[in-house]
Coordinates of C-alpha atoms and ligand atoms in Angstrom, one line a residue:
X1 CA 126.7 136.7 48.7
X2 CA 123.2 135.0 49.7
X3 CA 122.2 131.7 48.1
X4 CA 119.2 131.3 46.6
X5 CA 118.2 127.3 46.0
X6 CA 116.0 126.9 43.2
X7 CA 113.5 124.3 42.3
X8 CA 112.1 123.0 39.8
X9 CA 110.9 119.9 37.7
X10 CA 114.0 118.6 36.2
X11 CA 112.5 119.4 33.0
X12 CA 114.2 121.4 30.3
X13 CA 110.6 123.6 29.3
X14 CA 110.6 124.1 33.4
X15 CA 114.4 125.3 34.0
X16 CA 113.6 127.8 30.9
X17 CA 111.1 128.9 32.6
X18 CA 112.7 129.7 36.0
X19 CA 116.1 131.0 34.4
X20 CA 113.7 133.5 32.6
X21 CA 112.2 135.1 35.5
X22 CA 116.0 134.7 37.3
X23 CA 117.7 136.9 33.7
X24 CA 115.4 139.6 34.5
X25 CA 116.0 139.6 37.8
X26 CA 119.3 139.9 37.2
X27 CA 120.4 137.1 39.8
X28 CA 124.0 136.2 38.4
X29 CA 124.6 132.6 38.0
X30 CA 127.5 131.2 41.1
X31 CA 124.0 133.5 43.2
X32 CA 121.8 130.2 42.0
X33 CA 121.8 126.4 43.7
X34 CA 119.6 124.4 41.4
X35 CA 118.1 122.1 42.7
X36 CA 115.5 119.3 40.6
X37 CA 112.5 117.6 42.2
X38 CA 111.8 114.3 41.3
X39 CA 109.4 114.8 37.5
X40 CA 106.4 112.4 37.7
X41 CA 103.7 112.6 35.1
X42 CA 103.7 113.9 32.1
X43 CA 107.0 114.1 31.4
X44 CA 107.7 116.3 28.6
X45 CA 104.6 118.4 29.1
X46 CA 105.9 122.4 27.4
X47 CA 108.6 121.5 25.4
X48 CA 106.8 122.1 22.1
X49 CA 107.0 125.9 22.6
X50 CA 109.6 127.2 20.7
X51 CA 112.6 128.4 22.9
X52 CA 114.4 130.9 20.5
X53 CA 112.6 133.8 23.5
X54 CA 113.5 134.1 26.5
X55 CA 111.4 136.8 27.7
X56 CA 109.8 139.6 25.6
X57 CA 113.6 141.7 26.1
X58 CA 115.6 139.3 25.7
X59 CA 116.0 137.4 22.7
X60 CA 118.3 134.3 22.6
X61 CA 120.1 132.9 19.4
X62 CA 118.5 130.6 18.0
X63 CA 121.7 128.3 17.4
X64 CA 122.5 129.0 21.8
X65 CA 118.9 128.1 22.3
X66 CA 119.3 124.4 20.0
X67 CA 122.9 123.9 22.0
X68 CA 120.4 124.2 25.5
X69 CA 117.9 122.4 24.7
X70 CA 120.7 119.5 23.7
X71 CA 122.8 119.8 26.6
X72 CA 120.1 119.9 28.8
X73 CA 119.5 116.1 28.2
X74 CA 123.0 114.8 29.2
X75 CA 123.2 113.6 32.9
X76 CA 125.3 115.7 34.7
X77 CA 125.2 117.1 38.7
X78 CA 125.8 120.5 36.8
X79 CA 123.9 120.0 34.0
X80 CA 121.4 123.6 35.1
X81 CA 123.8 125.4 36.3
X82 CA 126.1 125.1 33.2
X83 CA 123.6 125.9 31.6
X84 CA 122.3 129.5 33.2
X85 CA 125.8 130.8 33.2
X86 CA 126.3 130.3 29.5
X87 CA 122.6 131.6 29.2
X88 CA 123.4 134.8 31.0
X89 CA 126.7 135.5 30.0
X90 CA 125.1 135.0 26.3
X91 CA 122.2 137.4 27.7
X92 CA 124.5 140.0 28.8
X93 CA 127.0 140.4 25.0
X94 CA 129.4 137.6 26.0
X95 CA 128.8 135.4 22.5
X96 CA 131.9 133.8 23.1
X97 CA 130.5 131.7 25.8
X98 CA 128.4 129.7 23.4
X99 CA 131.8 129.1 21.6
X100 CA 133.7 125.6 21.4
X101 CA 136.8 127.8 22.2
X102 CA 135.3 129.2 25.8
X103 CA 135.2 126.8 28.7
X104 CA 131.9 126.8 29.0
X105 CA 131.7 126.7 25.6
X106 CA 133.2 123.5 24.9
X107 CA 131.6 121.8 27.6
X108 CA 128.2 122.5 26.3
X109 CA 129.3 121.9 22.8
X110 CA 130.8 118.5 24.8
X111 CA 127.5 117.7 26.2
X112 CA 125.5 118.9 23.4
X113 CA 127.4 116.4 21.3
X114 CA 126.8 113.0 23.4
X115 CA 123.3 113.9 23.5
X116 CA 123.5 113.7 19.7
X117 CA 125.6 110.3 20.2
X118 CA 123.1 108.5 22.6
X119 CA 119.9 109.8 20.3
X120 CA 122.1 107.9 17.2
X121 CA 123.0 105.0 19.5
X122 CA 119.3 104.4 20.9
X123 CA 117.6 105.1 17.1
X124 CA 120.5 102.1 15.4
X125 CA 120.4 99.5 18.7
X126 CA 116.8 99.6 19.9
X127 CA 115.0 96.9 19.1
X128 CA 111.2 96.6 19.1
X129 CA 109.5 93.0 20.0
X130 CA 106.5 92.0 18.2
X131 CA 103.8 90.8 20.8
X132 CA 101.5 88.5 18.8
X133 CA 98.4 89.3 17.0
X134 CA 96.1 89.1 19.5
X135 CA 97.9 91.0 22.3
X136 CA 96.1 94.3 21.9
X137 CA 97.9 97.8 22.4
X138 CA 101.2 98.2 21.8
X139 CA 101.7 95.5 19.4
X140 CA 105.7 96.0 19.6
X141 CA 107.6 97.4 23.1
X142 CA 111.1 97.6 22.6
X143 CA 113.4 98.4 26.0
X144 CA 116.4 101.1 26.4
X145 CA 119.2 102.2 28.6
X146 CA 120.3 105.1 27.4
X147 CA 123.4 107.3 28.9
X148 CA 121.4 110.3 29.2
X149 CA 118.0 112.0 29.0
X150 CA 117.8 111.4 25.3
X151 CA 114.0 109.6 25.3
X152 CA 111.8 112.5 24.1
X153 CA 114.6 113.6 21.5
X154 CA 115.1 110.5 19.6
X155 CA 111.3 108.8 20.0
X156 CA 109.6 110.7 17.3
X157 CA 111.6 109.4 15.1
X158 CA 110.1 105.7 15.2
X159 CA 106.6 107.3 14.2
X160 CA 107.3 108.3 11.1
X161 CA 108.9 104.7 10.7
X162 CA 106.1 103.0 12.0
X163 CA 103.0 104.6 11.0
X164 CA 100.0 103.8 12.9
X165 CA 102.0 100.8 14.4
X166 CA 101.2 101.2 18.0
X167 CA 104.5 100.9 20.1
X168 CA 106.8 101.4 23.4
X169 CA 110.0 101.8 24.2
X170 CA 110.7 101.6 27.9
X171 CA 113.9 103.3 29.6
X172 CA 114.8 102.2 33.1
X173 CA 114.0 106.1 33.7
X174 CA 110.3 107.1 31.2
X175 CA 108.3 105.3 28.8
X176 CA 107.4 106.8 25.0
X177 CA 104.4 105.6 24.1
X178 CA 102.6 105.9 20.5
X179 CA 99.0 104.8 19.9
X180 CA 99.5 105.5 16.7
X181 CA 98.7 109.1 16.3
X182 CA 100.0 110.1 19.6
X183 CA 103.1 110.1 21.4
X184 CA 102.7 110.5 24.7
X185 CA 105.8 110.5 27.6
X186 CA 105.5 109.6 31.5
X187 CA 108.2 109.5 34.0
X188 CA 108.8 107.3 35.5
X189 CA 108.0 103.9 33.3
X190 CA 105.4 102.2 35.5
X191 CA 107.3 98.6 36.4
X192 CA 105.3 96.4 34.7
X193 CA 105.9 98.6 31.5
X194 CA 109.5 97.5 32.0
X195 CA 109.3 93.8 32.4
X196 CA 106.5 93.7 29.8
X197 CA 109.6 95.5 27.1
X198 CA 112.4 93.6 28.7
X199 CA 110.3 90.0 29.1
X200 CA 109.0 90.2 25.3
X201 CA 110.0 87.5 23.4
X202 CA 110.1 87.8 19.2
X203 CA 108.7 84.9 17.3
X204 CA 111.2 86.0 14.0
X205 CA 114.2 86.3 16.9
X206 CA 116.0 82.7 16.0
X207 CA 115.7 83.8 12.6
X208 CA 117.0 86.9 13.5
X209 CA 120.0 85.1 15.0
X210 CA 120.7 82.8 12.6
X211 CA 120.9 84.7 10.0
X212 CA 123.2 87.4 12.1
X213 CA 125.4 84.3 13.4
X214 CA 125.7 82.9 9.1
X215 CA 126.3 86.5 7.9
X216 CA 128.7 87.7 10.9
X217 CA 132.2 87.5 9.0
X218 CA 135.3 86.4 10.9
X219 CA 137.7 87.5 8.4
X220 CA 136.7 91.3 8.9
X221 CA 135.6 91.5 12.6
X222 CA 137.7 94.2 14.6
X223 CA 136.9 93.9 18.0
X224 CA 137.6 97.6 18.7
X225 CA 135.7 99.4 16.1
X226 CA 132.5 97.2 17.1
X227 CA 132.8 98.1 19.9
X228 CA 133.3 101.7 19.1
X229 CA 131.3 101.3 17.1
X230 CA 128.1 99.4 19.2
X231 CA 129.4 100.3 22.9
X232 CA 129.4 97.3 24.9
X233 CA 126.5 98.4 27.3
X234 CA 124.2 97.3 25.0
X235 CA 124.7 94.2 24.0
X236 CA 122.3 93.2 26.7
X237 CA 119.5 94.1 25.8
X238 CA 120.7 93.0 22.1
X239 CA 118.6 89.5 20.6
X240 CA 122.0 89.3 19.3
X241 CA 124.3 91.0 21.9
X242 CA 125.3 87.5 24.1
X243 CA 126.1 85.8 20.3
X244 CA 128.7 88.7 20.1
X245 CA 131.2 87.6 22.7
X246 CA 131.7 83.9 21.5
X247 CA 131.5 84.5 17.6
X248 CA 134.3 87.7 18.1
X249 CA 136.2 84.7 20.1
X250 CA 135.5 82.0 17.2
X251 CA 136.6 85.1 14.5
X252 CA 139.9 85.0 17.1
X253 CA 140.9 82.1 18.2
X254 CA 139.0 79.8 15.7
X255 CA 138.6 80.5 12.1
X256 CA 141.1 82.6 11.5
X257 CA 144.0 81.8 13.2
X258 CA 143.0 78.1 11.4
X259 CA 143.1 80.2 8.1
X260 CA 146.4 81.8 9.0
X261 CA 148.1 79.0 10.6
X262 CA 147.1 76.3 6.7
X263 CA 148.7 79.6 5.1
X264 CA 151.9 80.2 7.7
X265 CA 152.3 76.3 7.0
X266 CA 152.5 75.9 4.0
X267 CA 155.3 79.1 3.4
X268 CA 158.7 77.9 3.1
X269 CA 161.4 79.0 5.4
X270 CA 162.7 79.2 8.8
X271 CA 160.6 78.1 11.6
X272 CA 160.9 81.2 14.0
X273 CA 160.6 80.0 17.9
X274 CA 157.9 82.0 19.4
X275 CA 156.5 81.2 23.8
X276 CA 153.2 79.6 24.2
X277 CA 152.2 82.8 26.6
X278 CA 153.1 85.4 23.9
X279 CA 151.0 83.5 21.2
X280 CA 147.9 82.9 23.3
X281 CA 144.7 84.7 22.1
X282 CA 143.4 88.0 23.8
X283 CA 139.9 86.6 25.5
X284 CA 137.3 88.3 27.3
X285 CA 138.0 87.5 31.1
X286 CA 136.5 83.6 31.2
X287 CA 134.3 82.7 34.7
X288 CA 134.8 79.6 35.8
X289 CA 131.9 77.7 34.5
X290 CA 132.8 79.3 30.6
X291 CA 136.4 77.2 31.5
X292 CA 134.5 74.0 31.8
X293 CA 136.2 71.1 30.5
X294 CA 134.7 68.0 32.7
X295 CA 133.1 66.5 29.7
X296 CA 133.8 67.0 26.3
X297 CA 130.8 69.1 25.9
X298 CA 132.7 72.4 25.4
X299 CA 133.7 71.4 21.6
X300 CA 130.2 71.9 20.0
X301 CA 128.9 74.4 22.1
X302 CA 128.5 77.6 22.1
X303 CA 128.8 78.6 25.6
X304 CA 127.6 76.8 28.8
X305 CA 124.9 78.6 29.8
X306 CA 125.2 79.2 34.0
X307 CA 121.8 79.6 36.1
X308 CA 119.5 82.6 36.0
X309 CA 117.7 84.0 38.7
X310 CA 117.8 86.2 42.8
X311 CA 120.2 83.9 44.9
X312 CA 117.7 84.6 47.3
X313 CA 115.0 82.3 45.0
X314 CA 113.5 80.2 48.0
X315 CA 112.0 78.2 44.0
X316 CA 114.8 76.8 42.5
X317 CA 113.0 74.3 39.0
X318 CA 116.1 72.6 37.1
X319 CA 116.1 71.4 33.7
X320 CA 117.6 69.6 31.7
X321 CA 119.9 70.8 29.3
X322 CA 120.4 73.8 27.3
X323 CA 118.7 74.2 23.3
X324 CA 119.6 75.2 19.5
X325 CA 118.6 78.9 21.9
X326 CA 119.7 79.2 25.1
X327 CA 122.6 77.9 23.5
X328 CA 123.0 81.0 21.6
X329 CA 122.1 83.1 23.3
X330 CA 123.4 81.9 27.1
X331 CA 120.1 81.4 28.9
X332 CA 118.3 79.0 30.0
X333 CA 115.1 78.8 29.0
X334 CA 114.3 80.8 25.9
X335 CA 112.9 79.2 23.2
X336 CA 109.7 76.6 22.8
X337 CA 110.6 74.4 25.5
X338 CA 111.0 77.9 27.8
X339 CA 107.4 79.3 26.1
X340 CA 105.9 75.9 28.0
X341 CA 107.5 76.7 31.3
X342 CA 106.7 80.6 31.2
X343 CA 103.2 79.5 30.5
X344 CA 102.7 77.1 33.7
X345 CA 104.7 79.4 36.1
X346 CA 102.2 81.8 34.7
X347 CA 99.0 80.1 35.4
X348 CA 100.6 78.6 38.8
X349 CA 100.7 83.0 40.1
X350 CA 104.5 82.7 39.6
X351 CA 106.9 85.2 38.2
X352 CA 109.9 84.6 36.6
X353 CA 111.9 86.7 38.1
X354 CA 110.9 85.9 41.4
X355 CA 112.4 81.6 40.4
X356 CA 116.3 80.1 39.8
X357 CA 116.0 77.9 36.2
X358 CA 119.0 76.7 35.5
X359 CA 119.4 72.6 34.3
X360 CA 121.3 70.1 35.2
X361 CA 123.5 69.8 32.3
X362 CA 125.4 73.4 31.1
X363 CA 126.8 72.9 27.7
X364 CA 124.3 72.0 24.8
X365 CA 124.0 68.3 23.9
X366 CA 123.7 68.1 19.9
X367 CA 124.2 66.1 16.1
X368 CA 123.8 67.7 13.4
X369 CA 120.8 66.8 11.6
X370 CA 120.7 68.3 7.9
X371 CA 121.1 71.7 8.5
X372 CA 119.6 71.6 12.4
X373 CA 121.4 71.0 15.3
X374 CA 119.7 68.5 16.6
X375 CA 119.1 68.0 20.5
X376 CA 120.8 64.6 22.0
X377 CA 120.0 63.3 25.5
X378 CA 122.6 64.0 28.4
X379 CA 123.8 60.9 29.8
X380 CA 127.6 60.3 30.6
X381 CA 128.0 64.5 31.5
X382 CA 125.0 64.7 34.1
X383 CA 127.3 63.2 36.6
X384 CA 130.3 65.6 36.4
X385 CA 128.2 68.4 35.2
X386 CA 126.6 68.1 39.0
X387 CA 129.6 70.2 40.1
X388 CA 127.5 73.1 39.3
X389 CA 124.2 72.5 40.1
X390 CA 125.3 71.7 43.8
X391 CA 127.3 75.2 43.6
X392 CA 124.1 76.8 43.0
X393 CA 122.1 75.1 45.2
X394 CA 124.7 76.1 47.8
X395 CA 124.3 79.7 46.4
X396 CA 120.6 80.0 46.4
X397 CA 119.3 78.0 49.6
X398 CA 116.1 77.0 48.1
X399 CA 112.8 75.8 50.5
X400 CA 111.7 74.1 47.1
X401 CA 113.4 72.1 44.5
X402 CA 111.9 71.5 41.4
X403 CA 112.9 69.0 39.1
X404 CA 111.8 69.2 35.7
X405 CA 111.8 65.7 33.9
X406 CA 114.1 62.7 34.1
X407 CA 117.7 63.9 33.6
X408 CA 117.2 66.9 36.6
X409 CA 115.4 64.4 38.9
X410 CA 118.9 62.3 38.0
X411 CA 121.4 65.0 38.8
X412 CA 120.0 65.5 42.0
X413 CA 119.3 62.5 43.3
X414 CA 123.0 60.8 41.8
X415 CA 121.6 57.8 40.0
X416 CA 119.1 57.5 37.8
X417 CA 115.8 56.4 39.2
X418 CA 113.5 54.2 37.1
X419 CA 110.3 56.5 36.4
X420 CA 109.4 59.7 37.1
X421 CA 105.3 58.2 37.7
X422 CA 106.3 57.3 41.3
X423 CA 107.8 60.6 42.2
X424 CA 104.8 62.4 40.3
X425 CA 102.5 65.0 42.4
X426 CA 104.0 64.3 46.0
X427 CA 106.2 66.5 47.4
X428 CA 109.8 64.3 49.0
X429 CA 112.3 65.9 51.4
X430 CA 115.5 66.0 50.0
X431 CA 118.7 67.5 51.7
X432 CA 116.3 69.3 53.9
X433 CA 114.6 70.5 51.2
X434 CA 110.8 69.6 49.3
X435 CA 111.4 68.1 46.0
X436 CA 108.9 67.7 43.3
X437 CA 108.7 65.8 40.3
X438 CA 107.3 66.6 37.4
X439 CA 107.3 66.6 33.3
X440 CA 110.3 68.6 31.1
X441 CA 108.6 70.9 29.0
X442 CA 110.1 69.4 26.0
X443 CA 108.7 66.2 26.4
X444 CA 105.2 68.3 27.3
X445 CA 106.0 69.6 23.4
X446 CA 106.3 66.2 22.0
X447 CA 103.3 64.5 23.1
X448 CA 101.1 64.3 20.1
X449 CA 97.7 63.7 21.2
X450 CA 96.1 67.4 21.9
X451 CA 93.8 66.3 24.8
X452 CA 97.7 64.2 26.6
X453 CA 99.0 67.0 25.8
X454 CA 96.3 69.6 27.9
X455 CA 96.9 66.8 31.0
X456 CA 100.5 66.5 30.7
X457 CA 100.5 70.6 31.0
X458 CA 98.1 71.2 33.5
X459 CA 100.3 68.6 35.7
X460 CA 103.3 71.0 35.3
X461 CA 101.1 73.5 36.3
X462 CA 100.0 71.9 39.3
X463 CA 103.2 70.8 40.5
X464 CA 104.6 74.6 40.5
X465 CA 100.8 76.0 42.2
X466 CA 102.5 73.0 44.1
X467 CA 105.4 74.3 45.4
X468 CA 104.4 77.3 45.8
X469 CA 101.3 76.2 47.9
X470 CA 104.4 74.6 50.3
X471 CA 106.1 79.0 50.3
X472 CA 103.0 80.2 51.7
X473 CA 103.0 77.3 54.3
Ligands
URA1 N1 115.3 72.8 28.1 C1 116.2 72.7 28.9 O1 116.1 71.4 30.0 N2 116.4 73.6 29.9 C2 116.1 74.6 29.0 O2 117.2 75.7 29.3 C3 116.4 74.8 27.4 C4 115.2 73.5 27.3

């Protein structure tokens, strides 16, 4: 038997066209080796054509046409071979091939079901972020990582929902663009659109997070059911995702346990001896920083916030400690101070993703003020937390370090420095690295006078420019 290698563009429309020719030539499935070329450009051109008729002579049941178009979105090495095998069998009168009781049919149904489910996941777990009033088109952007090629199936749903508001949905493979009138797709998704969709922040995000955390009902939290409905792989792209482990863990070990302990302790009767090991709560695997008890800050913080950035970053920025947003999200510089820093990074011609961002202290130190958590400057916590900063410096081995504010400088040098002013504007040598000292972004936010605030922001940008120039030398 001679094997034919059939190459096509990897789209359902492309496959259908070739399958039609092969059926007409009576080529058996076992004679074909399917090969896809990388799809470039308008991903779904031609898919709107109805797939019911494969050729004038060959008729395909509508139900099969639907099943095939769904199963074609399932990522599997054998996807095109299975589709053709079922089609070939049905066209030759073997209707069982499309039934769930048949070996091929059951696989086809399973794939179609998985694709429907993944389409639902995209509808349910996509979060559009608003780009601000004056950012132009698209007004909303979203990032999603589907397990199957469901973007084209799922995207039209948002055209109805969002009306003439423009948006884009970027995925690692492709992008869907809606300008308020027309829906277009492109593959691959340009890297700048990927970056835009991944990094965009939303003005309403902190409000949503506060709402989510406050309406989370620990007594009703069932992690198994929850992960069944919302698989963990989506958590990282949901704004509320980073909150979920802490909320679940608190539900298991905190609120719920306290409530139970109270009820149980009020009951009369004998005590039942249990081993300490058996009653240990089941928790997510904790990293060493997560379990840090070097100072008492962990007791009131949601989570420890580690540094973030590539391990080969040459520029290393040290802040003070996570703030309210960072504590909830588990990432450094995500709140208002992060926006000031992002602006300076951009103005200095740098890219946030290329830098390593961290803090001198890894837990949020705060005190209640009304319904808010008010930031408190760390003091005695700086020395015990230096352990983690040194570990990060050892891992990253940056060439240039920028200390943002006095806490960062104290942590790096190991002693309290009199004033920032004596370091500002110069690059000192420190442990074989260049150290630049500048204002902390939160300080800039607090400067009341506009002109002075602008000066401070310019000093922050200048420090980053200086760092960039040192690296370029
Ligand atoms: N301030 C900091 O010092 N670090 C953060 O991560 C956020 C605000």
